[in-house]
Tab-separated table of C-alpha atoms and ligand atoms in Angstrom:
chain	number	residue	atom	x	y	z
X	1396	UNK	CA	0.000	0.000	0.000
X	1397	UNK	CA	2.876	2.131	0.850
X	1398	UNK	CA	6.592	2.366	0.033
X	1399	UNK	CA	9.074	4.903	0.752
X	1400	UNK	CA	12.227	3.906	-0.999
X	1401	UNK	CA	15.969	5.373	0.389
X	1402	UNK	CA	14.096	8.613	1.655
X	1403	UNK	CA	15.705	11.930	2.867
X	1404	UNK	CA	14.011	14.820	4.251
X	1405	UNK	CA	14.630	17.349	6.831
X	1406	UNK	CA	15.320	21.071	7.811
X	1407	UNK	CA	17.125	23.583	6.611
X	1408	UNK	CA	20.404	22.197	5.489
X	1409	UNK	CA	20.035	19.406	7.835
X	1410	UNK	CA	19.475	16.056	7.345
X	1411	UNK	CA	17.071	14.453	9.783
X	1412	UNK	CA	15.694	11.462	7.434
X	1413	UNK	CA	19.066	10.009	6.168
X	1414	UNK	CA	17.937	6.723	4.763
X	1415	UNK	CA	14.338	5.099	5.287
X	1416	UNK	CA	12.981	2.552	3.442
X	1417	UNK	CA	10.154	0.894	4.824
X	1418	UNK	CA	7.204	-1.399	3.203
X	1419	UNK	CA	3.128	-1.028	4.767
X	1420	UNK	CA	0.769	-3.648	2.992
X	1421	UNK	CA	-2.779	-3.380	3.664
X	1422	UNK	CA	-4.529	-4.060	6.370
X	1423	UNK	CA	-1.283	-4.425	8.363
X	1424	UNK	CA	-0.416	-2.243	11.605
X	1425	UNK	CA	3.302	-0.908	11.591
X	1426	UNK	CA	5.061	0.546	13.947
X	1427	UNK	CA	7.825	2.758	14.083
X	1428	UNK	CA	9.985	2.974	17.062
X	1429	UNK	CA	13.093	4.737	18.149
X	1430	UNK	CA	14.427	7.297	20.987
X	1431	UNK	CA	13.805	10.503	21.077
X	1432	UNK	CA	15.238	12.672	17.962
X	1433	UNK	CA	15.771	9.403	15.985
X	1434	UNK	CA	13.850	11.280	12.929
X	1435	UNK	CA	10.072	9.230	13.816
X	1436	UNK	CA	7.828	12.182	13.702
X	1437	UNK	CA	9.803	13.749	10.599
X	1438	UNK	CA	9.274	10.034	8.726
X	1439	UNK	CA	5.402	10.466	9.316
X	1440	UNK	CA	5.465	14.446	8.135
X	1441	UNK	CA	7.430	13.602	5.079
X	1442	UNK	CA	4.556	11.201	4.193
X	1443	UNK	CA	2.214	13.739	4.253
X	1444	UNK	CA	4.147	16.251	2.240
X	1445	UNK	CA	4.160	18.684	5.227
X	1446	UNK	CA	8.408	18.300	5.232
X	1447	UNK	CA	9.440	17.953	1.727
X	1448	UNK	CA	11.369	14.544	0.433
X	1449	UNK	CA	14.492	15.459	-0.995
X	1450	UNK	CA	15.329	12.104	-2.265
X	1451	UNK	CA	14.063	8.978	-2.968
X	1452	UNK	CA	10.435	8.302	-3.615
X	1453	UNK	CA	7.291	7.553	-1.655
X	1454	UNK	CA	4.398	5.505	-3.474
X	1455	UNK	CA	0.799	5.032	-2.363
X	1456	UNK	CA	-1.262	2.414	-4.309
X	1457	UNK	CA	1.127	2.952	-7.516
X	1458	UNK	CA	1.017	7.040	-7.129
X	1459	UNK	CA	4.228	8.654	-6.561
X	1460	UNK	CA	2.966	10.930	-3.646
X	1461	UNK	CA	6.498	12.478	-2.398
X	1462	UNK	CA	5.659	15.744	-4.843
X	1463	UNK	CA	2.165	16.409	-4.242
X	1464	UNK	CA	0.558	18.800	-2.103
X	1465	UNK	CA	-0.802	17.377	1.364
X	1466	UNK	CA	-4.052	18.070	0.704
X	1467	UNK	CA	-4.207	15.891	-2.283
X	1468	UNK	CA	-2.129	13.273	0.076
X	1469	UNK	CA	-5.254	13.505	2.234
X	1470	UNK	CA	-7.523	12.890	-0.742
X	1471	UNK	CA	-5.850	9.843	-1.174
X	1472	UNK	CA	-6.499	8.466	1.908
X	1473	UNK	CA	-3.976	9.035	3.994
X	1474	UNK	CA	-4.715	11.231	7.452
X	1475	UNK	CA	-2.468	11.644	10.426
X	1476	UNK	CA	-3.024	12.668	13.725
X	1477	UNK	CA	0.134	14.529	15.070
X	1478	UNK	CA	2.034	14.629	18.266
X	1479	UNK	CA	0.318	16.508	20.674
X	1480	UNK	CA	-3.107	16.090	19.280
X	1481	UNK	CA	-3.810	19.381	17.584
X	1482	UNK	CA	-7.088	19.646	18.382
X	1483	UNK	CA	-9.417	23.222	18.056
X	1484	UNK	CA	-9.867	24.037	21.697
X	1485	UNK	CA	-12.662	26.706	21.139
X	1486	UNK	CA	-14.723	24.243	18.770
X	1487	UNK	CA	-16.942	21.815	19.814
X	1488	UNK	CA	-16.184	18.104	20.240
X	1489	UNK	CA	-19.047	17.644	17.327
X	1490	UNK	CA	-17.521	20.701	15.431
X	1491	UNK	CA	-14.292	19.122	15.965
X	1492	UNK	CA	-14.961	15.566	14.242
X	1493	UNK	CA	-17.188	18.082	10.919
X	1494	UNK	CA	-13.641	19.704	10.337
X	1495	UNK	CA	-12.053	16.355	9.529
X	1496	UNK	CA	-15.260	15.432	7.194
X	1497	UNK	CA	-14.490	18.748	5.516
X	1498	UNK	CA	-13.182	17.276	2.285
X	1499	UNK	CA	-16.024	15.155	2.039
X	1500	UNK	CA	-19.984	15.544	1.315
X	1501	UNK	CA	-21.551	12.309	1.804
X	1502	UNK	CA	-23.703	13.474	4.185
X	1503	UNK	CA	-25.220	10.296	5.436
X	1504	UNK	CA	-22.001	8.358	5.057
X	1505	UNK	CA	-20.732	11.254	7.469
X	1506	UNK	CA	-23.418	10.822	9.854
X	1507	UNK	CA	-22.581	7.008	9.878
X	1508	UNK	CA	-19.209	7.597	10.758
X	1509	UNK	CA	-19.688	9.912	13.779
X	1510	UNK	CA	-22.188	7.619	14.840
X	1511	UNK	CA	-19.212	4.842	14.743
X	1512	UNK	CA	-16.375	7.187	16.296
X	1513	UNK	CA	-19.005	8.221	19.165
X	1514	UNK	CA	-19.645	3.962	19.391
X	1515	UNK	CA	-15.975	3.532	19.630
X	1516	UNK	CA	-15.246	6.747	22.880
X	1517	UNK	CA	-18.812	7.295	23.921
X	1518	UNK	CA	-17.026	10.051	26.404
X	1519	UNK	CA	-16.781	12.079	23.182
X	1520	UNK	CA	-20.944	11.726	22.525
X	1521	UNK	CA	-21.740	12.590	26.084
X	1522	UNK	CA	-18.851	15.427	25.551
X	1523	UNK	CA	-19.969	16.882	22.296
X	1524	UNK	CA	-21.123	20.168	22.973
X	1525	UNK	CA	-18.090	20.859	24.845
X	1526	UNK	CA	-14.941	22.711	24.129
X	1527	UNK	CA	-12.247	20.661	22.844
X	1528	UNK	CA	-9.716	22.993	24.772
X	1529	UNK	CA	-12.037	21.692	27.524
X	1530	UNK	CA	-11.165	17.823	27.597
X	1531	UNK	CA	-8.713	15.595	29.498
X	1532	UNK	CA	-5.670	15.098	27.886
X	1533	UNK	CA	-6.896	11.410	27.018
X	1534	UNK	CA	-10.526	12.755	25.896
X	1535	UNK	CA	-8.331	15.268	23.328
X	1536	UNK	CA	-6.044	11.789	21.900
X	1537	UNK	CA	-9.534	10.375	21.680
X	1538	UNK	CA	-11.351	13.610	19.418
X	1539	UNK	CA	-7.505	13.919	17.714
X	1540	UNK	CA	-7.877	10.184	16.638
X	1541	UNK	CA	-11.368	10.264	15.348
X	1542	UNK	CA	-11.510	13.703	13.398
X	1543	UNK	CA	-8.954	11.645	11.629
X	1544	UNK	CA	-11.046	8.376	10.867
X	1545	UNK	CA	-13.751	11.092	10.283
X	1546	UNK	CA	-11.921	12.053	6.548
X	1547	UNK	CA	-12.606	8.152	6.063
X	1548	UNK	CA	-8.336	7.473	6.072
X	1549	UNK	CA	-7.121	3.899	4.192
X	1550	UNK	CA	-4.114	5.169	5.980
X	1551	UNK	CA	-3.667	6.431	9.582
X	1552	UNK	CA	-0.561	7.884	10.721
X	1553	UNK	CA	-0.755	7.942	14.497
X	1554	UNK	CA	2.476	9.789	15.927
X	1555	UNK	CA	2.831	8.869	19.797
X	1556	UNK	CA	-0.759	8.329	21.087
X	1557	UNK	CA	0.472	7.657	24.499
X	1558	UNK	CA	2.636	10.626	24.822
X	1559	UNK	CA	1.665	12.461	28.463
X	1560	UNK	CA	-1.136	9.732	29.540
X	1561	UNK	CA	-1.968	7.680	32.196
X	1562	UNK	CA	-1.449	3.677	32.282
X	1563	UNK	CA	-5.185	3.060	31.789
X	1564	UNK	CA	-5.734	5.458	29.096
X	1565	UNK	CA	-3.008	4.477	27.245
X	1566	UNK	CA	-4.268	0.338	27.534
X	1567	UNK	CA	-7.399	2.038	26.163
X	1568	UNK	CA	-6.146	3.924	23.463
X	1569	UNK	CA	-3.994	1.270	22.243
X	1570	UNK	CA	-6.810	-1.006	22.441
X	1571	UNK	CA	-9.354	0.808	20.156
X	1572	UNK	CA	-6.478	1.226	17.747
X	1573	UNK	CA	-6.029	-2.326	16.883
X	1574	UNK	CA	-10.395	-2.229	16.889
X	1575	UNK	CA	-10.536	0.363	14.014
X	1576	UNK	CA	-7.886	-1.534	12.391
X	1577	UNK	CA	-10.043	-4.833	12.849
X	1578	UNK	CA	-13.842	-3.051	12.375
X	1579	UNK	CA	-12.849	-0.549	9.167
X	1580	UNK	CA	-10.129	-2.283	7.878
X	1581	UNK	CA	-8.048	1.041	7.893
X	1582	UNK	CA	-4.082	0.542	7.690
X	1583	UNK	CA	-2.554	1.709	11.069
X	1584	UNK	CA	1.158	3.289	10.846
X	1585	UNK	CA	2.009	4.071	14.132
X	1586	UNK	CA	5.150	5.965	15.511
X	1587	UNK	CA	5.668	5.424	19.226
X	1588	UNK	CA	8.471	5.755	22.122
X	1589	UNK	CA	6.474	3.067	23.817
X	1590	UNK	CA	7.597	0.460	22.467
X	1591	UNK	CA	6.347	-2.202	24.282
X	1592	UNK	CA	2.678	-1.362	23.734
X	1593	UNK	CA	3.388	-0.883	20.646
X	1594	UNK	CA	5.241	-4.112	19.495
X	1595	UNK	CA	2.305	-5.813	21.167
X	1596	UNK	CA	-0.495	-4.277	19.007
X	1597	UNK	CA	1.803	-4.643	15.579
X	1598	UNK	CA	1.937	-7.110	12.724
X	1599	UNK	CA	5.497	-5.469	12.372
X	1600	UNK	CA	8.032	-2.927	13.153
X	1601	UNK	CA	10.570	-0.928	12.121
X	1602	UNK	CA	13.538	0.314	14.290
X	1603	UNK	CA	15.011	3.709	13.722
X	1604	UNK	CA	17.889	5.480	14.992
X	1605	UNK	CA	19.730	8.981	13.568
X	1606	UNK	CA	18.005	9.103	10.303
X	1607	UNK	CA	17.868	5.265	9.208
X	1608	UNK	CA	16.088	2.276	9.533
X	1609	UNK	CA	18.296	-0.182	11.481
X	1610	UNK	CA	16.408	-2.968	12.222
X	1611	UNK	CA	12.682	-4.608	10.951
X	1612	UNK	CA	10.574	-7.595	11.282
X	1613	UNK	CA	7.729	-9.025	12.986
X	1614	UNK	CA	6.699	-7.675	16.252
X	1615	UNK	CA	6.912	-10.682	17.949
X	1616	UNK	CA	10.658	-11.330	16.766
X	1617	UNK	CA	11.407	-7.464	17.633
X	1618	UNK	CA	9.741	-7.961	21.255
X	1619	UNK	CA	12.109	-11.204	21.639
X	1620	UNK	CA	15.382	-9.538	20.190
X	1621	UNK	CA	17.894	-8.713	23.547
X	1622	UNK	CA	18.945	-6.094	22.104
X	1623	UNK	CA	15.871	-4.372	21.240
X	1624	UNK	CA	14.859	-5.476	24.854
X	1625	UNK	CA	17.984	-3.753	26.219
X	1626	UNK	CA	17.598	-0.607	24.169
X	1627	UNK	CA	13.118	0.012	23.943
X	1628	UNK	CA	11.885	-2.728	26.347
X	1629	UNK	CA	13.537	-1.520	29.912
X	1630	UNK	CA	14.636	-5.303	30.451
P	791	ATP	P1	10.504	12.583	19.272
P	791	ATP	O1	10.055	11.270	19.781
P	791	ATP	O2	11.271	13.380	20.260
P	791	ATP	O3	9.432	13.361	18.565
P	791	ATP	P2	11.452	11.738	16.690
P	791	ATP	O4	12.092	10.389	16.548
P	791	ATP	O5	10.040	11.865	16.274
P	791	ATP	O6	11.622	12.216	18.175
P	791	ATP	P3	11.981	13.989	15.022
P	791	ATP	O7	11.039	14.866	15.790
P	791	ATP	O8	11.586	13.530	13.678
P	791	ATP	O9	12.375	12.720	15.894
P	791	ATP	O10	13.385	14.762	14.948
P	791	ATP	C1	14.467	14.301	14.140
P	791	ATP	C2	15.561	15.361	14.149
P	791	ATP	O11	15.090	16.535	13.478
P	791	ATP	C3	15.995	15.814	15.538
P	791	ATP	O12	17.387	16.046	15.499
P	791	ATP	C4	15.238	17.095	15.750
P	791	ATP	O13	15.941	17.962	16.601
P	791	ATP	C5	15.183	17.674	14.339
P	791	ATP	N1	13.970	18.486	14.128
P	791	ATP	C6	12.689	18.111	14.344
P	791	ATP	N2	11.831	19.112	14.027
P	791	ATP	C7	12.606	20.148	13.603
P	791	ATP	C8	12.323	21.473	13.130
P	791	ATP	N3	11.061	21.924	13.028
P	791	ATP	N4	13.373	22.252	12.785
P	791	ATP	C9	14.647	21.805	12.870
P	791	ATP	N5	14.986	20.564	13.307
P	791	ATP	C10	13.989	19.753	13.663
């Protein structure tokens, strides 16, 4: 479904994507892991367009995508929800989940798919008059995560769900991501410093470190490696 092929991307005259290549079939859910810096977030905004690929080539269901805008990247079918959520704070919860149906006018479709995101964190139905700038931390992941599915994604680019929440929140979230994977059959790409949780949720991963891809394969190999274990796991 996706391929990015010897990538590079970054800032300014610096490199922070130095060599990714990296394989998503459908249906699958990736993850991405790495320590802090090791170029995970930029991977996922190169995707999108939003940093521009200055080598190599990215290709969605045959399209070479690493030149077009990111709104036609989101036409696609490819959404992402970014680190820290990114949320409106002075719209509504229900105003919230419109803007990321904006590109579409299926109306009933639409109204299907609220129904479904409000079936999947029915805090966000009882919320949705509210402020977004209003909710817990874990409520905003929750609204972040479904104004995505909301623009109907084949691809969902989740960069670090967990970041800043509690134990039981994060079991949550990580839960309902491997249901929307399951219910709507959308592809899940998801970056993540937690590696554990993540591993455990994946078909596969991908290890990165300064710019490149060092290490890939099934989760359950990854979650077995020692060294992996030394470096992500904390055992
Ligand atoms: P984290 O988990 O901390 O988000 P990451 O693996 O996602 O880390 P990136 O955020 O992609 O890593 O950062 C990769 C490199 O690019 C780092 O050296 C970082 O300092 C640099 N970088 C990230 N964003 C910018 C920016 N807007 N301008 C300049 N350099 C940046």
């Amino acid at each position: 479904m996706l391929k990015l092929k010897n990538v590079q991307s970054g800032y300014g005259n610096k490199l922070a994507i130095k060599d990714v290549s990296l394989e998503i079939n459908e249906g699958e859910i990736i993850t991405l892991i790495g320590a802090n810096g090791a170029g995970k977030s930029t991977t996922l905004m190169t995707i999108c367009s939003v940093v521009a690929c200055k080598a190599g080539e990215i290709i969605f269901e045959d399209k070479e995508i690493h030149k077009m805008s990111p709104d036609a990247i989101v036409k696609l079918g490819i959404c992402q929800v970014p680190e820290g959520r990114h949320i409106f704070p002075q719209l509504t919860v229900k105003e919230n989940l419109d803007m990321g149906a904006f590109l579409r006018n299926d109306k009933e479709e639409i109204k299907k798919d609220m129904d479904y995101v409000y079936s999947l964190f029915p805090i966000l139905a009882e919320r949705r008059h509210q402020d977004g700038g209003n909710l817990s931390g874990g409520e905003q992941q929750m609204l972040a995560m479904s104004r995505a599915l909301m623009a109907r994604p084949k691809l969902l680019l989740l960069d670090e769900p967990s970041m800043g929440l509690a134990p039981l929140v994060i079991k949550q979230i990580f839960e309902i991501i491997k249901q929307i994977n399951k219910e709507s059959n959308t592809t899940i790409f998801l970056v993540e410093q937690n590696a554990n949780q993540a591993l455990h949720i994946a078909d596969r991963g991908y290890v990165m470190e300064n710019g490149r891809i060092t290490l890939s394969g099934p989760a359950q190999e990854l979650l077995a490696n020692t060294d992996i274990q030394k470096a992500y796991l904390g055992i």
